[in-house]
């Protein structure tokens, strides 16, 4: 083995791990399947195809897109797997600041994923510990070949160069960092002493080198003389050499080795000077220490001041870091609406209000464009809305209509306990506070008078889904699940999510009716009732909280006689509107937030809708 031979084991850890023919790590069981992954507060949980392979967790949008590359991956070597405390289907996997929130379809699948991930991590950690320290191990050459103890070990190996550079750098730095004239003078003296000491060390080193060279030459000459003696021993030698003559006297054979003669160095004098120089260095250092002790008090005050400043900065940094960490996870599933939500009531309200403000700004920008779009829908004859119908929900519709006519039109006074919460011109909004199992079920009732439109027109635009998206700003999408009759449909709609509240959906039957007045002096009544039903084609899902509703829009048209022989115009008509809403929002939103949102949104909805009807009917024939 050569002197510089080494054994290299610095290959990657994965290269040393056993793999099967397909490249999979032996002992690790791959796992793949569909998991729900939390994307963001807008889209919430989304199904993703997740693959666990070779200690790496990757996800794809779907199984069909695996060939196009993953959308994200986590190395599980330093991952922390946390089963959720309350959600039996959820597990959180975090690596440093990256967190994946995942949900399995049931607790059994969650346990399967957790066990598989832990197995991958355990096998990888076990192999890492078994492999030991990876690196390069050098085998030193034999000691006899190292030159240890030979004359070469006496020679200088550049150590003084390093000492000179280091000392020079220290001196320059120290001189600039201390304050005070006396201290700077003493440090300058230290610099002078250092230069003198370095020169003395160089001189002594030359002396040692000369001694080593002389010893080498003497050994070489002795070896040569011995070789010559074996061949022919002469009587005479060159100058400086002696041998035994025939008379037995000793002659000069080798020149006497004299370091002083060779190098011209006074070793004793140099040693005395070296001692004096080191004594001067020690004395100067002692003086420097005395100066620094005298200034310790002022320096300590400066240090204390800087430490206090640093403490304040560190406190500010920690506070900012905590806020940043909070904001980085603010929007995760733990901060959305739920029975164990980490967000408090005030933060919940602030977030909802901010989201509603953003929606209002977006709606204002698109409102003009929606009005400009001309939509047409054939208006069925009024007599058609007078019939009850023959579909399977006919009796239920008739029951709802009669309840609205009996109770919804009652006066808000008396023992009904209606509280006036909003009053803007002709519009008044009332509320009765009702809670059931902690869920707000406050009935709301609003009355309004709108000029220039009829009850038929108001109910037509409220019921007909053709115009729904023009005036309803809270709906994300909707579809007609089933058409029961010409005046009754079953509608499924999802509402825009207002984070951190969960997204809501609702499935309801919407029916429009015309109720003829019993007295010819009384106006006819137009009514739209929307109430929740069940349908096989729109089952509740885990993505949305299913809300339950019972809503009535009741309208009556009042006509004032025109002057003279003039025809009735829109200036002569007035629509009196009574709007009632009983909504069970479900979920776990705070009661105070729900009441605040209702107080804010219901008046805005009623004004927006009635203004829309006025704009759509302006200049058109009156629809009585």
Coordinates of C-alpha atoms in Angstrom, one line a residue:
X1 CA 0.0 0.0 0.0
X2 CA 1.4 3.4 -1.0
X3 CA 2.0 6.2 1.4
X4 CA -1.0 8.2 0.2
X5 CA -3.3 5.3 -0.3
X6 CA -6.8 5.8 1.1
X7 CA -10.1 4.1 1.3
X8 CA -13.0 6.3 0.0
X9 CA -16.6 5.6 1.3
X10 CA -18.0 9.0 0.6
X11 CA -20.6 7.7 -1.9
X12 CA -24.2 8.8 -1.4
X13 CA -26.3 7.0 1.1
X14 CA -28.9 5.9 -1.4
X15 CA -26.2 4.2 -3.5
X16 CA -25.3 2.0 -0.6
X17 CA -28.9 1.0 0.1
X18 CA -30.2 -2.2 -1.5
X19 CA -32.7 -1.9 -4.2
X20 CA -34.7 -4.4 -6.3
X21 CA -34.7 -4.7 -10.0
X22 CA -37.3 -1.9 -10.4
X23 CA -35.1 0.5 -8.4
X24 CA -37.3 0.4 -5.3
X25 CA -35.7 0.3 -1.9
X26 CA -35.8 -3.1 -0.4
X27 CA -38.2 -3.4 2.6
X28 CA -40.2 -0.3 1.7
X29 CA -43.8 -0.9 0.7
X30 CA -45.1 1.7 -1.9
X31 CA -48.5 3.1 -1.4
X32 CA -50.7 5.3 -3.6
X33 CA -54.3 6.5 -3.5
X34 CA -56.7 9.4 -3.3
X35 CA -56.4 11.8 -0.4
X36 CA -58.0 15.1 0.1
X37 CA -55.4 17.9 0.4
X38 CA -56.0 21.3 1.8
X39 CA -55.2 23.7 -1.1
X40 CA -56.1 27.2 0.1
X41 CA -59.0 29.0 1.8
X42 CA -60.8 29.6 -1.5
X43 CA -60.8 26.0 -2.8
X44 CA -60.5 24.2 0.5
X45 CA -60.1 20.4 0.3
X46 CA -59.4 18.9 -3.1
X47 CA -58.9 15.3 -4.0
X48 CA -55.3 14.5 -5.1
X49 CA -53.5 11.3 -6.2
X50 CA -50.8 10.8 -3.5
X51 CA -47.9 8.4 -4.0
X52 CA -45.5 7.2 -1.3
X53 CA -42.3 5.8 -2.8
X54 CA -38.6 5.6 -1.8
X55 CA -39.1 7.7 1.3
X56 CA -40.7 10.5 -0.7
X57 CA -44.4 11.6 -0.6
X58 CA -45.6 13.1 -3.9
X59 CA -49.0 14.3 -5.1
X60 CA -50.6 14.7 -8.5
X61 CA -53.9 16.4 -9.5
X62 CA -55.2 13.0 -10.6
X63 CA -54.0 9.5 -11.3
X64 CA -54.1 10.2 -15.1
X65 CA -51.6 13.0 -14.7
X66 CA -48.8 11.0 -13.0
X67 CA -46.9 10.8 -16.3
X68 CA -46.7 14.6 -16.5
X69 CA -44.8 15.0 -13.2
X70 CA -45.8 15.6 -9.6
X71 CA -47.2 18.9 -8.3
X72 CA -45.2 18.7 -5.1
X73 CA -43.2 16.3 -3.0
X74 CA -41.8 15.9 0.5
X75 CA -38.7 14.0 1.6
X76 CA -39.8 12.1 4.7
X77 CA -36.3 11.8 6.4
X78 CA -37.1 14.8 8.6
X79 CA -40.8 14.8 8.3
X80 CA -43.1 15.0 11.3
X81 CA -46.4 13.1 11.0
X82 CA -49.2 14.4 13.3
X83 CA -52.6 12.7 13.4
X84 CA -55.3 15.3 14.0
X85 CA -56.6 15.5 17.6
X86 CA -60.3 15.8 16.6
X87 CA -60.6 14.8 12.9
X88 CA -60.2 11.0 12.8
X89 CA -59.6 11.1 9.0
X90 CA -56.9 13.8 8.9
X91 CA -53.1 13.7 9.2
X92 CA -50.6 16.6 8.9
X93 CA -47.1 16.1 7.5
X94 CA -44.6 18.9 8.1
X95 CA -41.0 19.4 7.0
X96 CA -39.6 22.6 8.4
X97 CA -42.1 25.4 7.4
X98 CA -43.9 23.3 4.7
X99 CA -47.1 21.6 6.0
X100 CA -49.4 19.3 4.1
X101 CA -52.9 18.9 5.5
X102 CA -54.3 15.6 4.2
X103 CA -57.6 13.7 4.8
X104 CA -58.3 10.1 4.2
X105 CA -61.8 8.8 3.4
X106 CA -62.0 7.0 6.7
X107 CA -59.9 6.4 9.9
X108 CA -58.7 3.0 8.6
X109 CA -57.2 4.5 5.5
X110 CA -55.6 7.2 7.7
X111 CA -53.9 4.6 9.9
X112 CA -52.7 2.8 6.7
X113 CA -51.0 5.9 5.4
X114 CA -49.5 6.8 8.8
X115 CA -48.1 3.3 9.2
X116 CA -46.6 3.3 5.7
X117 CA -45.0 6.7 6.1
X118 CA -43.5 5.7 9.5
X119 CA -42.2 2.5 8.0
X120 CA -40.4 4.4 5.2
X121 CA -38.8 6.7 7.8
X122 CA -37.9 3.8 10.1
X123 CA -36.2 1.8 7.4
X124 CA -34.3 4.8 6.1
X125 CA -33.1 5.8 9.6
X126 CA -32.1 2.2 10.4
X127 CA -29.9 2.0 7.3
X128 CA -28.3 5.4 8.0
X129 CA -27.3 4.3 11.5
X130 CA -26.1 0.9 10.3
X131 CA -24.0 2.6 7.6
X132 CA -22.1 4.6 10.2
X133 CA -20.0 7.6 9.4
X134 CA -19.5 8.1 5.7
X135 CA -16.2 9.8 4.6
X136 CA -12.6 9.3 3.5
X137 CA -10.3 7.3 5.8
X138 CA -6.6 7.8 5.2
X139 CA -4.0 5.1 6.1
X140 CA -0.8 6.8 7.2
X141 CA 2.6 5.7 5.8
X142 CA 5.1 3.7 8.0
X143 CA 6.6 5.6 10.8
X144 CA 10.2 4.8 9.6
X145 CA 9.5 6.6 6.3
X146 CA 8.1 9.7 7.9
X147 CA 11.4 11.3 8.5
X148 CA 10.7 11.6 12.2
X149 CA 13.9 12.1 14.2
X150 CA 16.1 12.8 11.1
X151 CA 17.9 16.0 10.5
X152 CA 15.1 17.2 8.2
X153 CA 12.9 17.5 11.2
X154 CA 15.1 20.3 12.4
X155 CA 14.3 22.5 9.4
X156 CA 11.6 25.1 9.3
X157 CA 8.3 24.2 7.6
X158 CA 6.7 27.7 7.1
X159 CA 5.5 28.0 10.6
X160 CA 7.0 31.4 11.0
X161 CA 5.3 32.7 7.9
X162 CA 2.0 31.8 9.5
X163 CA 2.9 33.3 12.8
X164 CA 4.0 36.5 11.1
X165 CA 0.8 36.8 9.1
X166 CA -1.5 36.0 12.0
X167 CA 0.4 38.4 14.4
X168 CA 0.3 41.2 11.8
X169 CA -3.4 40.7 11.3
X170 CA -4.1 40.7 15.0
X171 CA -2.1 43.8 15.6
X172 CA -3.8 45.8 12.9
X173 CA -7.2 44.8 14.1
X174 CA -6.4 45.4 17.8
X175 CA -4.9 48.8 17.1
X176 CA -8.0 50.1 15.4
X177 CA -10.4 48.6 17.9
X178 CA -9.1 50.2 21.1
X179 CA -9.5 53.8 22.1
X180 CA -7.0 56.0 23.9
X181 CA -3.6 57.5 23.1
X182 CA -1.5 55.5 25.7
X183 CA -3.0 52.2 24.7
X184 CA -2.2 52.9 21.1
X185 CA 1.4 53.7 22.0
X186 CA 1.8 50.5 23.9
X187 CA 0.3 48.5 21.0
X188 CA 2.8 50.2 18.7
X189 CA 5.5 49.0 21.0
X190 CA 4.1 45.5 20.8
X191 CA 4.3 45.7 17.0
X192 CA 8.0 46.7 17.3
X193 CA 8.8 43.9 19.7
X194 CA 7.0 41.5 17.4
X195 CA 9.2 42.5 14.4
X196 CA 12.4 42.2 16.6
X197 CA 11.3 38.8 17.9
X198 CA 10.5 37.5 14.4
X199 CA 14.0 38.5 13.2
X200 CA 15.6 36.9 16.2
X201 CA 13.7 33.7 15.6
X202 CA 14.8 33.8 11.9
X203 CA 18.4 34.1 13.0
X204 CA 18.2 31.2 15.4
X205 CA 16.5 29.1 12.8
X206 CA 19.4 29.8 10.4
X207 CA 21.8 28.7 13.1
X208 CA 19.9 25.4 13.6
X209 CA 19.8 24.9 9.8
X210 CA 23.6 25.5 9.6
X211 CA 24.2 23.0 12.4
X212 CA 22.1 20.4 10.5
X213 CA 24.0 21.0 7.3
X214 CA 27.3 20.6 9.0
X215 CA 26.3 17.3 10.6
X216 CA 25.1 16.1 7.2
X217 CA 28.5 16.9 5.6
X218 CA 30.5 15.2 8.4
X219 CA 28.5 12.0 8.0
X220 CA 29.0 12.1 4.2
X221 CA 32.8 12.6 4.6
X222 CA 33.1 9.7 7.1
X223 CA 31.3 7.4 4.8
X224 CA 33.6 8.3 1.9
X225 CA 36.8 7.8 4.0
X226 CA 35.6 4.4 5.1
X227 CA 35.0 3.4 1.5
X228 CA 38.5 4.6 0.5
X229 CA 40.1 2.7 3.3
X230 CA 38.7 -0.5 2.1
X231 CA 40.5 0.0 -1.3
X232 CA 43.8 1.7 -0.5
X233 CA 44.6 3.4 2.7
X234 CA 46.9 6.4 1.9
X235 CA 49.4 8.0 4.2
X236 CA 48.3 11.5 3.5
X237 CA 45.0 13.3 3.1
X238 CA 43.8 16.7 2.2
X239 CA 44.0 19.6 4.5
X240 CA 41.9 19.3 7.6
X241 CA 42.2 15.5 7.7
X242 CA 44.4 13.4 10.1
X243 CA 45.2 9.7 10.3
X244 CA 47.6 7.5 12.3
X245 CA 51.1 7.4 10.8
X246 CA 53.7 4.7 11.1
X247 CA 55.0 6.2 14.4
X248 CA 51.5 6.0 15.9
X249 CA 50.9 9.7 16.2
X250 CA 47.4 11.1 15.4
X251 CA 47.1 13.3 12.4
X252 CA 44.3 15.8 11.5
X253 CA 41.6 13.8 9.6
X254 CA 38.3 15.9 9.9
X255 CA 37.9 19.7 10.1
X256 CA 36.4 20.6 13.5
X257 CA 32.8 21.5 13.2
X258 CA 32.2 25.0 14.5
X259 CA 28.7 26.5 14.1
X260 CA 30.1 30.0 14.8
X261 CA 32.7 29.5 12.2
X262 CA 30.2 28.3 9.7
X263 CA 27.5 30.9 10.3
X264 CA 29.2 33.7 12.1
X265 CA 26.5 33.8 14.8
X266 CA 26.9 34.6 18.4
X267 CA 24.5 32.1 19.9
X268 CA 24.8 33.3 23.5
X269 CA 24.3 36.9 22.5
X270 CA 21.3 36.0 20.4
X271 CA 19.8 34.1 23.3
X272 CA 20.3 37.1 25.7
X273 CA 18.6 39.4 23.2
X274 CA 15.8 37.0 22.7
X275 CA 15.2 36.9 26.5
X276 CA 15.2 40.7 26.7
X277 CA 12.8 41.0 23.9
X278 CA 10.3 38.6 25.4
X279 CA 10.7 40.4 28.8
X280 CA 9.8 43.6 27.0
X281 CA 6.7 42.0 25.4
X282 CA 5.5 40.8 28.8
X283 CA 6.0 44.2 30.4
X284 CA 4.1 45.9 27.6
X285 CA 1.3 43.4 27.9
X286 CA 1.1 44.0 31.6
X287 CA 0.8 47.8 30.9
X288 CA -1.9 47.1 28.3
X289 CA -3.9 45.1 30.8
X290 CA -3.6 47.9 33.4
X291 CA -5.0 50.4 30.9
X292 CA -7.8 48.1 29.9
X293 CA -8.8 47.5 33.6
X294 CA -9.0 51.2 34.1
X295 CA -11.4 51.5 31.2
X296 CA -13.4 48.5 32.1
X297 CA -16.1 50.5 33.8
X298 CA -16.8 52.7 30.7
X299 CA -16.6 49.8 28.4
X300 CA -19.0 47.8 30.6
X301 CA -21.5 50.6 30.5
X302 CA -21.2 50.6 26.7
X303 CA -21.6 46.8 26.7
X304 CA -24.7 47.0 28.9
X305 CA -26.2 49.6 26.6
X306 CA -25.6 47.5 23.6
X307 CA -27.0 44.4 25.3
X308 CA -30.2 46.2 26.2
X309 CA -30.5 47.4 22.6
X310 CA -29.9 43.8 21.4
X311 CA -32.5 42.5 23.8
X312 CA -35.1 44.9 22.5
X313 CA -34.3 43.9 19.0
X314 CA -34.5 40.2 19.7
X315 CA -37.9 40.7 21.4
X316 CA -39.1 42.5 18.4
X317 CA -37.8 39.8 16.1
X318 CA -39.4 37.1 18.1
X319 CA -42.7 39.0 18.1
X320 CA -42.5 39.5 14.3
X321 CA -41.5 35.9 13.8
X322 CA -44.5 34.7 15.8
X323 CA -46.8 36.9 13.8
X324 CA -45.3 35.6 10.6
X325 CA -45.7 32.0 11.7
X326 CA -49.3 32.8 12.6
X327 CA -50.0 34.4 9.2
X328 CA -48.2 31.6 7.3
X329 CA -50.7 29.0 8.8
X330 CA -53.6 31.4 9.0
X331 CA -55.7 30.0 6.2
X332 CA -55.0 26.4 7.0
X333 CA -57.8 24.0 8.0
X334 CA -57.2 24.6 11.7
X335 CA -58.3 28.2 11.3
X336 CA -61.5 27.7 9.3
X337 CA -64.9 27.3 10.7
X338 CA -65.3 24.1 12.8
X339 CA -65.9 22.8 16.3
X340 CA -62.2 23.1 17.3
X341 CA -61.2 26.2 15.2
X342 CA -58.2 28.1 16.5
X343 CA -59.5 31.4 15.3
X344 CA -61.3 33.5 17.9
X345 CA -64.6 35.3 17.4
X346 CA -63.2 38.7 16.7
X347 CA -60.7 37.4 14.1
X348 CA -63.5 35.4 12.5
X349 CA -65.7 38.5 12.1
X350 CA -62.8 40.6 10.8
X351 CA -61.9 38.0 8.2
X352 CA -65.6 37.6 7.1
X353 CA -66.1 41.3 6.8
X354 CA -62.9 41.8 4.8
X355 CA -64.0 39.0 2.4
X356 CA -67.5 40.5 2.0
X357 CA -65.9 43.9 1.3
X358 CA -63.8 42.4 -1.5
X359 CA -66.9 40.8 -3.0
X360 CA -68.7 44.0 -2.9
X361 CA -66.0 45.8 -4.8
X362 CA -65.9 43.1 -7.5
X363 CA -69.7 43.2 -7.8
X364 CA -69.7 47.0 -8.2
X365 CA -67.3 46.7 -11.1
X366 CA -69.4 44.0 -12.9
X367 CA -72.9 45.5 -12.0
X368 CA -73.1 47.9 -15.0
X369 CA -72.1 45.1 -17.4
X370 CA -74.8 42.8 -16.0
X371 CA -77.5 45.4 -16.4
X372 CA -76.4 46.0 -20.0
X373 CA -77.0 42.3 -20.9
X374 CA -80.4 41.8 -22.4
X375 CA -82.0 38.6 -21.2
X376 CA -85.5 37.5 -22.3
X377 CA -87.7 34.9 -20.8
X378 CA -91.3 34.2 -21.9
X379 CA -93.7 35.3 -19.2
X380 CA -96.4 32.7 -18.7
X381 CA -100.0 33.8 -18.3
X382 CA -101.0 34.9 -14.8
X383 CA -103.7 32.3 -14.5
X384 CA -101.1 29.6 -14.6
X385 CA -99.7 30.7 -11.2
X386 CA -103.2 30.4 -9.6
X387 CA -103.2 26.5 -9.8
X388 CA -101.8 24.4 -7.1
X389 CA -100.2 21.8 -9.4
X390 CA -100.2 18.0 -9.4
X391 CA -96.6 17.1 -8.6
X392 CA -95.5 15.1 -5.6
X393 CA -94.7 18.3 -3.5
X394 CA -98.1 20.0 -4.3
X395 CA -99.5 19.6 -0.8
X396 CA -96.2 20.8 0.8
X397 CA -96.2 23.9 -1.4
X398 CA -99.8 24.7 -0.5
X399 CA -99.0 24.3 3.1
X400 CA -96.0 26.7 2.9
X401 CA -98.1 29.2 1.0
X402 CA -100.9 29.3 3.6
X403 CA -98.3 29.6 6.4
X404 CA -96.8 32.6 4.7
X405 CA -100.2 34.3 4.1
X406 CA -101.2 33.6 7.8
X407 CA -98.0 34.4 9.7
X408 CA -95.7 36.4 7.4
X409 CA -98.2 39.2 6.8
X410 CA -98.9 39.6 10.5
X411 CA -98.0 42.9 12.1
X412 CA -94.6 43.1 13.8
X413 CA -96.1 44.5 17.0
X414 CA -97.7 42.6 19.9
X415 CA -96.1 39.5 21.4
X416 CA -94.1 38.6 18.3
X417 CA -90.9 40.2 19.8
X418 CA -89.7 41.6 16.5
X419 CA -86.8 43.9 16.9
X420 CA -86.1 46.7 14.4
X421 CA -82.4 46.4 13.4
X422 CA -82.3 48.5 10.2
X423 CA -84.4 51.3 8.8
X424 CA -83.5 53.1 5.6
X425 CA -86.3 55.1 4.0
X426 CA -89.2 52.8 3.1
X427 CA -87.2 49.7 4.1
X428 CA -87.4 48.2 7.5
X429 CA -85.7 45.0 8.7
X430 CA -86.8 43.2 11.8
X431 CA -85.3 40.2 13.7
X432 CA -86.2 37.8 16.4
X433 CA -83.3 36.2 18.2
X434 CA -83.7 32.4 18.3
X435 CA -81.0 29.8 19.0
X436 CA -81.2 26.0 19.0
X437 CA -78.2 23.9 20.1
X438 CA -76.0 26.9 19.8
X439 CA -77.0 27.5 16.1
X440 CA -78.5 30.9 15.2
X441 CA -82.0 30.5 13.7
X442 CA -83.1 34.2 13.9
X443 CA -86.2 34.8 11.7
X444 CA -85.8 37.9 9.6
X445 CA -88.6 40.0 8.2
X446 CA -88.2 43.0 5.9
X447 CA -90.9 45.4 4.5
X448 CA -90.3 47.7 1.6
X449 CA -92.2 49.8 -0.9
X450 CA -90.9 50.1 -4.4
X451 CA -92.3 52.6 -7.0
X452 CA -92.8 51.8 -10.7
X453 CA -93.0 48.0 -10.5
X454 CA -95.7 45.4 -9.9
X455 CA -95.8 42.4 -7.6
X456 CA -95.9 40.2 -10.6
X457 CA -92.7 41.7 -12.0
X458 CA -90.9 41.5 -8.7
X459 CA -91.8 37.8 -8.1
X460 CA -91.0 37.0 -11.8
X461 CA -87.4 38.2 -11.6
X462 CA -87.0 36.7 -8.1
X463 CA -88.2 33.2 -9.2
X464 CA -87.0 32.9 -12.8
X465 CA -83.5 31.4 -12.7
X466 CA -82.7 33.0 -16.0
X467 CA -82.0 36.3 -14.2
X468 CA -80.5 34.8 -11.0
X469 CA -76.9 35.6 -11.5
X470 CA -77.7 39.2 -12.5
X471 CA -78.8 40.3 -9.0
X472 CA -77.6 37.5 -6.7
X473 CA -74.0 38.1 -5.8
X474 CA -73.5 35.4 -3.3
X475 CA -74.0 32.4 -5.6
X476 CA -71.1 30.6 -7.0
X477 CA -73.1 28.3 -9.2
X478 CA -76.6 26.7 -9.4
X479 CA -78.6 24.3 -11.5
X480 CA -82.2 23.2 -11.8
X481 CA -82.3 19.7 -10.5
X482 CA -85.9 19.0 -11.5
X483 CA -88.8 21.0 -13.1
X484 CA -91.9 19.9 -11.2
X485 CA -94.3 22.2 -13.1
X486 CA -94.5 25.5 -15.0
X487 CA -94.3 27.3 -11.7
X488 CA -92.3 25.0 -9.4
X489 CA -88.7 23.8 -9.7
X490 CA -86.1 22.2 -7.5
X491 CA -82.8 24.1 -7.5
X492 CA -79.4 23.3 -6.1
X493 CA -77.0 26.1 -5.5
X494 CA -73.6 26.7 -3.8
X495 CA -72.7 30.0 -2.3
X496 CA -69.4 31.7 -2.6
X497 CA -67.2 30.9 0.3
X498 CA -66.5 33.7 2.8
X499 CA -63.3 32.5 4.6
X500 CA -62.9 31.4 7.3
X501 CA -66.6 30.3 7.2
X502 CA -67.2 27.0 5.5
X503 CA -68.8 26.9 2.1
X504 CA -72.6 26.5 2.1
X505 CA -74.9 24.9 -0.3
X506 CA -78.7 24.6 -0.4
X507 CA -81.2 22.4 -2.1
X508 CA -84.7 23.9 -2.2
X509 CA -88.0 23.9 -4.0
X510 CA -89.0 27.2 -5.5
X511 CA -92.6 27.9 -6.4
X512 CA -94.4 31.0 -7.6
X513 CA -98.1 31.6 -6.9
X514 CA -100.8 34.1 -7.5
X515 CA -103.4 34.4 -4.8
X516 CA -106.6 36.2 -5.8
X517 CA -108.1 38.7 -3.3
X518 CA -111.3 37.8 -1.6
X519 CA -112.4 41.4 -1.8
X520 CA -112.5 43.2 -5.1
X521 CA -111.1 46.3 -3.3
X522 CA -108.0 44.4 -2.1
X523 CA -105.1 43.8 -4.4
X524 CA -104.1 40.3 -5.6
X525 CA -101.0 38.8 -3.9
X526 CA -98.0 37.4 -5.7
X527 CA -95.8 35.0 -3.7
X528 CA -92.6 33.1 -4.2
X529 CA -91.8 30.5 -1.5
X530 CA -88.4 28.7 -1.3
X531 CA -88.0 25.8 1.2
X532 CA -85.5 23.0 1.6
X533 CA -86.2 19.6 0.3
X534 CA -84.2 16.4 -0.3
X535 CA -83.4 14.9 -3.7
X536 CA -81.4 11.9 -4.8
X537 CA -79.5 13.9 -7.4
X538 CA -78.2 16.4 -4.9
X539 CA -77.0 14.6 -1.8
X540 CA -75.0 16.5 0.9
X541 CA -71.3 16.3 0.5
X542 CA -68.3 16.9 2.9
X543 CA -67.2 19.9 0.9
X544 CA -70.1 22.1 1.9
X545 CA -72.3 22.6 4.9
X546 CA -75.9 22.1 3.8
X547 CA -78.1 25.0 5.0
X548 CA -81.8 24.7 5.5
X549 CA -84.1 27.6 4.3
X550 CA -87.7 28.7 4.4
X551 CA -88.0 32.0 2.5
X552 CA -91.0 33.9 1.3
X553 CA -91.3 36.9 -1.1
X554 CA -94.8 38.4 -0.8
X555 CA -95.8 41.3 -3.1
X556 CA -99.0 43.3 -3.5
X557 CA -99.5 46.0 -6.2
X558 CA -101.2 49.3 -5.3
X559 CA -102.4 51.5 -8.1
X560 CA -103.3 55.2 -7.8
X561 CA -105.8 56.5 -10.3
X562 CA -104.2 58.6 -13.1
X563 CA -105.2 62.2 -13.7
X564 CA -108.0 62.7 -16.2
X565 CA -108.1 60.2 -19.1
X566 CA -104.5 59.3 -18.9
X567 CA -103.5 55.7 -19.0
X568 CA -101.9 54.0 -16.0
X569 CA -98.2 54.5 -16.0
X570 CA -95.4 53.3 -13.8
X571 CA -95.7 56.5 -11.8
X572 CA -99.1 55.3 -10.7
X573 CA -98.0 51.9 -9.3
X574 CA -96.4 50.9 -6.0
X575 CA -95.3 47.5 -4.9
X576 CA -95.4 46.6 -1.2
X577 CA -92.9 43.8 -0.4
X578 CA -92.8 41.6 2.6
X579 CA -89.7 39.4 2.7
X580 CA -89.3 36.7 5.4
X581 CA -86.4 34.4 5.9
X582 CA -85.9 31.5 8.2
X583 CA -82.4 30.1 7.7
X584 CA -80.5 27.4 9.5
X585 CA -76.9 27.9 8.4
X586 CA -75.6 24.7 10.1
X587 CA -71.9 24.5 10.9
X588 CA -70.1 26.2 13.7
X589 CA -70.0 29.9 12.8
X590 CA -70.2 32.2 15.9
X591 CA -73.6 33.5 16.7
X592 CA -72.5 37.1 16.9
X593 CA -70.8 36.9 13.4
X594 CA -74.0 35.4 11.8
X595 CA -76.2 38.1 13.3
X596 CA -73.7 40.8 12.2
X597 CA -73.5 39.4 8.7
X598 CA -77.3 39.1 8.4
X599 CA -77.8 42.7 9.6
X600 CA -75.3 43.8 6.9
X601 CA -76.3 41.7 4.0
X602 CA -80.1 41.4 4.0
X603 CA -80.8 45.2 3.5
X604 CA -78.1 45.3 0.8
X605 CA -79.7 42.3 -1.0
X606 CA -83.2 43.8 -0.9
X607 CA -82.0 47.2 -2.2
X608 CA -79.9 45.6 -4.9
X609 CA -82.7 43.3 -6.1
X610 CA -85.5 45.9 -6.2
X611 CA -83.2 48.4 -8.0
X612 CA -82.4 45.6 -10.5
X613 CA -86.2 45.1 -11.1
X614 CA -86.7 48.8 -11.6
X615 CA -83.9 49.0 -14.1
X616 CA -85.1 45.9 -16.1
X617 CA -88.7 47.0 -16.3
X618 CA -88.1 50.7 -17.1
X619 CA -89.7 51.5 -20.5
X620 CA -91.4 48.2 -20.8
X621 CA -95.2 47.4 -20.7
X622 CA -96.5 47.0 -17.2
X623 CA -97.0 43.3 -16.2
X624 CA -99.9 43.1 -13.8

